[in-house]
């Protein structure tokens, strides 16, 4: 018994180390005075200072966030609509085909999505004269297209689990379909929509491949910048940048965990109250 | 029979004409025709899966009949969407809005009415008071027990005072006392407001106490329509007799027909039994049936009576107002017999007790004959 728990514990420790040692060493070396990323030369925060005064990094970060906000929002709107259509309008022609087509990009290699988006933009530019220049718009459109898929899948599965008679009850009480959507369906699926948005946001924020294919001169997003810098060798300022990103993500995860835990606790308390009320 | 029973107020408020609903090749509702008068409290009674909910959903506008027509208040309902029908429904699954409070649930349908906010609030309060949930107005549905949810659903479906209210198993989750109270309330509301109610239930006692008329359904087909007493006392088929209430049923052969009196030989009873019936001729197979409370039980042999059977008390159960006896006949067949406990006596002084020899009498008018069913 003792032996087995020691074994399990070391497996766990090894797994965690595998996950987190690289991240902690990266954070550790971001405070390195030395220019060499992996040789310790004393403590310093100079790379953080450099990072925040580096306009290239700031511009890239702003561009990334702008694209992520816009594309996540659009993807959420379109993806929610697609999810509703797929889950609720049961008998339209080609529903199975539509459903397959919508989810295909999930397993499509990103390179393929990237190339095909690029080809589309080139052809459109040739025939329609738009987009003349690739950049913000084309990246955003490409991000919307593939992150929308994730939103669709999340919303569709939430709707599939939802009791349809709730919507029927609203309709029975006199609500037209759009009022049912506004008053009942959307509020109930809002957590799924929100998590779809968050997923679309993060997917857009850290995408390199599709962005590289659809970007144009002068539009470098943060992941692209990191990627191009790393090609020249890992430097402490990359470590610092990555550490900032890790910190932001960790804080975000912690906040959402706290919110979820609170909601859980509240629900538990409600249930206790209900039980007590019935005694 | 059924059709001769007049509805409380004339003029057929709901006309269901030859309605059929297929799900693929499965016939959930099979050529149902049915008229319901204004202000009636009509019950659809039947076992699980017999198509009650499906029929209700077609009235509410959630399913389109495969064939046939539905008229509500003289208006053909074909193509009329659920939100435009003068109908409200209480769902079997309650279907409460999980993100709204109890009060908001009840008041939801009133948003579409031309009503001042104050009147709307009053109506919500009135409805909540009716189902005894005023103290829970600010709860969310997941903070309620099953019975409380059911009452919210009932209040919500009543709030708009529709012309027609459809109730799908409205009282299933309530305890006996609350169920009786709510039954009384439903009947009261129905009487006060003149709303036409169609209640789906598989609880025959509930159908009996609530409804002015009952339709008994079986596998998509209506087997009998009539007043509760009609269906109980004059079931038109073996199925209905068996489905409603409890009954003793044995196979028999017609031996003699003398005017209205049909004499059958029932092997399981080991006796000939006389029954008042018509339309039978000697040699036919029949099912002989009589209800447990129509049998008289006595320890002395009744003088001059017909249809007397002798047996032994195998078991009996005391239910307060009456007792149920299981009487074993010499043939080994066991009959159920009800006897009212008219006097306060100790168990050992009751009509009969274990192993007592007793005589059972069934009057010819209380026994029934049915043709066996395919
Ligand atoms: N959407 C559907 N698709 C296919 N079959 C269905 C559908 N809805 C109902 N059925 C079938 O139709 C039959 C009747 O169903 P219905 O819900 O009307 O029964 P019910 O009489 O209300 O039963 P219960 O008392 O259990 O509620 C059932 O056999 C059911 O499986
Ligand atoms: Mg049902």
Short mmCIF file of N, CA and C in Angstrom, two decimals, chain A residues 161-170, chain B residues 53 56-57 62 89-98 105 141-142 144-154 156-157 166-173 200 202:
data_model
loop_
_atom_site.label_atom_id
_atom_site.label_comp_id
_atom_site.label_asym_id
_atom_site.label_seq_id
_atom_site.Cartn_x
_atom_site.Cartn_y
_atom_site.Cartn_z
N UNK A 161 -28.96 19.61 -24.92
CA UNK A 161 -29.22 19.15 -23.56
C UNK A 161 -30.37 19.90 -22.90
N UNK A 162 -30.84 20.98 -23.56
CA UNK A 162 -31.88 21.81 -22.94
C UNK A 162 -33.26 21.24 -23.24
N UNK A 163 -34.13 21.28 -22.24
CA UNK A 163 -35.49 20.77 -22.38
C UNK A 163 -36.27 21.67 -23.35
N UNK A 164 -36.66 21.12 -24.50
CA UNK A 164 -37.35 21.92 -25.51
C UNK A 164 -38.69 22.45 -25.01
N UNK A 165 -39.28 21.75 -24.05
CA UNK A 165 -40.61 22.19 -23.63
C UNK A 165 -40.55 23.53 -22.91
N UNK A 166 -39.37 23.95 -22.45
CA UNK A 166 -39.25 25.28 -21.85
C UNK A 166 -39.53 26.35 -22.90
N UNK A 167 -38.98 26.13 -24.10
CA UNK A 167 -39.25 27.07 -25.18
C UNK A 167 -40.71 26.99 -25.63
N UNK A 168 -41.23 25.77 -25.64
CA UNK A 168 -42.64 25.62 -26.02
C UNK A 168 -43.55 26.32 -25.02
N UNK A 169 -43.17 26.26 -23.74
CA UNK A 169 -43.99 26.91 -22.71
C UNK A 169 -44.03 28.41 -22.97
N UNK A 170 -42.89 29.00 -23.33
CA UNK A 170 -42.87 30.44 -23.60
C UNK A 170 -43.75 30.77 -24.79
N UNK B 53 -50.54 12.85 -24.30
CA UNK B 53 -49.75 14.07 -24.46
C UNK B 53 -49.74 14.52 -25.91
N UNK B 56 -52.88 16.32 -26.72
CA UNK B 56 -52.86 17.63 -26.08
C UNK B 56 -51.96 18.61 -26.84
N UNK B 57 -50.80 18.10 -27.28
CA UNK B 57 -49.85 18.95 -28.00
C UNK B 57 -50.42 19.40 -29.34
N UNK B 62 -48.32 22.40 -30.89
CA UNK B 62 -46.91 22.00 -30.97
C UNK B 62 -46.68 20.84 -31.92
N UNK B 89 -51.14 25.72 -21.65
CA UNK B 89 -50.89 24.32 -21.34
C UNK B 89 -49.98 24.24 -20.12
N UNK B 90 -50.28 23.26 -19.29
CA UNK B 90 -49.37 22.96 -18.21
C UNK B 90 -48.63 21.68 -18.59
N UNK B 91 -47.31 21.80 -18.66
CA UNK B 91 -46.53 20.71 -19.23
C UNK B 91 -46.28 19.60 -18.21
N UNK B 92 -46.15 18.40 -18.73
CA UNK B 92 -45.90 17.25 -17.88
C UNK B 92 -44.55 17.40 -17.16
N UNK B 93 -43.60 18.03 -17.87
CA UNK B 93 -42.27 18.22 -17.27
C UNK B 93 -42.17 19.58 -16.58
N UNK B 94 -43.31 20.25 -16.40
CA UNK B 94 -43.43 21.59 -15.80
C UNK B 94 -42.87 22.68 -16.70
N UNK B 95 -41.65 22.47 -17.28
CA UNK B 95 -41.08 23.43 -18.21
C UNK B 95 -41.03 24.84 -17.63
N UNK B 96 -40.64 24.97 -16.39
CA UNK B 96 -40.48 26.30 -15.80
C UNK B 96 -39.23 26.95 -16.38
N UNK B 97 -39.25 28.29 -16.40
CA UNK B 97 -38.08 29.01 -16.88
C UNK B 97 -37.05 29.04 -15.75
N UNK B 98 -35.92 28.36 -15.92
CA UNK B 98 -35.00 28.19 -14.79
C UNK B 98 -34.33 29.47 -14.34
N UNK B 105 -42.01 33.72 -13.50
CA UNK B 105 -42.56 32.61 -14.26
C UNK B 105 -44.06 32.76 -14.42
N UNK B 141 -36.76 28.27 -9.75
CA UNK B 141 -37.31 26.90 -9.80
C UNK B 141 -36.41 25.84 -9.18
N UNK B 142 -35.08 25.97 -9.33
CA UNK B 142 -34.23 24.90 -8.79
C UNK B 142 -34.17 24.93 -7.27
N UNK B 144 -36.93 24.79 -5.56
CA UNK B 144 -38.24 24.29 -5.16
C UNK B 144 -38.27 22.76 -5.18
N UNK B 145 -39.18 22.21 -4.42
CA UNK B 145 -39.39 20.76 -4.49
C UNK B 145 -40.25 20.44 -5.71
N UNK B 146 -40.34 19.16 -6.04
CA UNK B 146 -41.11 18.75 -7.21
C UNK B 146 -42.56 19.22 -7.15
N UNK B 147 -43.19 19.06 -5.98
CA UNK B 147 -44.58 19.46 -5.84
C UNK B 147 -44.76 20.96 -5.96
N UNK B 148 -43.80 21.70 -5.42
CA UNK B 148 -43.88 23.16 -5.52
C UNK B 148 -43.72 23.61 -6.97
N UNK B 149 -42.81 22.95 -7.69
CA UNK B 149 -42.64 23.28 -9.11
C UNK B 149 -43.92 23.05 -9.88
N UNK B 150 -44.56 21.94 -9.55
CA UNK B 150 -45.79 21.61 -10.23
C UNK B 150 -46.85 22.68 -10.01
N UNK B 151 -46.89 23.20 -8.79
CA UNK B 151 -47.88 24.23 -8.50
C UNK B 151 -47.54 25.54 -9.20
N UNK B 152 -46.23 25.84 -9.35
CA UNK B 152 -45.86 27.03 -10.10
C UNK B 152 -46.33 26.87 -11.55
N UNK B 153 -46.10 25.69 -12.10
CA UNK B 153 -46.51 25.44 -13.49
C UNK B 153 -48.02 25.61 -13.64
N UNK B 154 -48.75 25.15 -12.65
CA UNK B 154 -50.21 25.28 -12.69
C UNK B 154 -50.61 26.76 -12.65
N UNK B 156 -48.83 29.31 -13.50
CA UNK B 156 -48.40 29.99 -14.73
C UNK B 156 -49.39 29.75 -15.86
N UNK B 157 -49.87 28.50 -15.96
CA UNK B 157 -50.77 28.21 -17.07
C UNK B 157 -52.15 28.83 -16.86
N UNK B 166 -55.05 23.29 -20.98
CA UNK B 166 -54.65 21.90 -21.14
C UNK B 166 -53.73 21.54 -19.98
N UNK B 167 -54.06 20.51 -19.27
CA UNK B 167 -53.25 20.13 -18.11
C UNK B 167 -52.72 18.72 -18.33
N UNK B 168 -51.40 18.60 -18.39
CA UNK B 168 -50.81 17.28 -18.61
C UNK B 168 -50.33 16.74 -17.27
N UNK B 169 -51.05 15.82 -16.71
CA UNK B 169 -50.72 15.22 -15.41
C UNK B 169 -50.50 16.31 -14.37
N UNK B 170 -51.52 17.12 -14.09
CA UNK B 170 -51.28 18.31 -13.27
C UNK B 170 -50.93 18.01 -11.82
N UNK B 171 -51.34 16.89 -11.30
CA UNK B 171 -51.20 16.69 -9.86
C UNK B 171 -50.32 15.51 -9.51
N UNK B 172 -49.57 15.03 -10.49
CA UNK B 172 -48.79 13.81 -10.30
C UNK B 172 -47.86 13.82 -9.10
N UNK B 173 -47.22 14.96 -8.83
CA UNK B 173 -46.17 14.96 -7.81
C UNK B 173 -46.64 15.45 -6.44
N UNK B 200 -55.16 15.66 -18.68
CA UNK B 200 -54.62 14.34 -18.98
C UNK B 200 -54.21 13.68 -17.68
N UNK B 202 -53.30 9.58 -15.77
CA UNK B 202 -53.45 8.13 -15.79
C UNK B 202 -53.96 7.65 -14.43
#
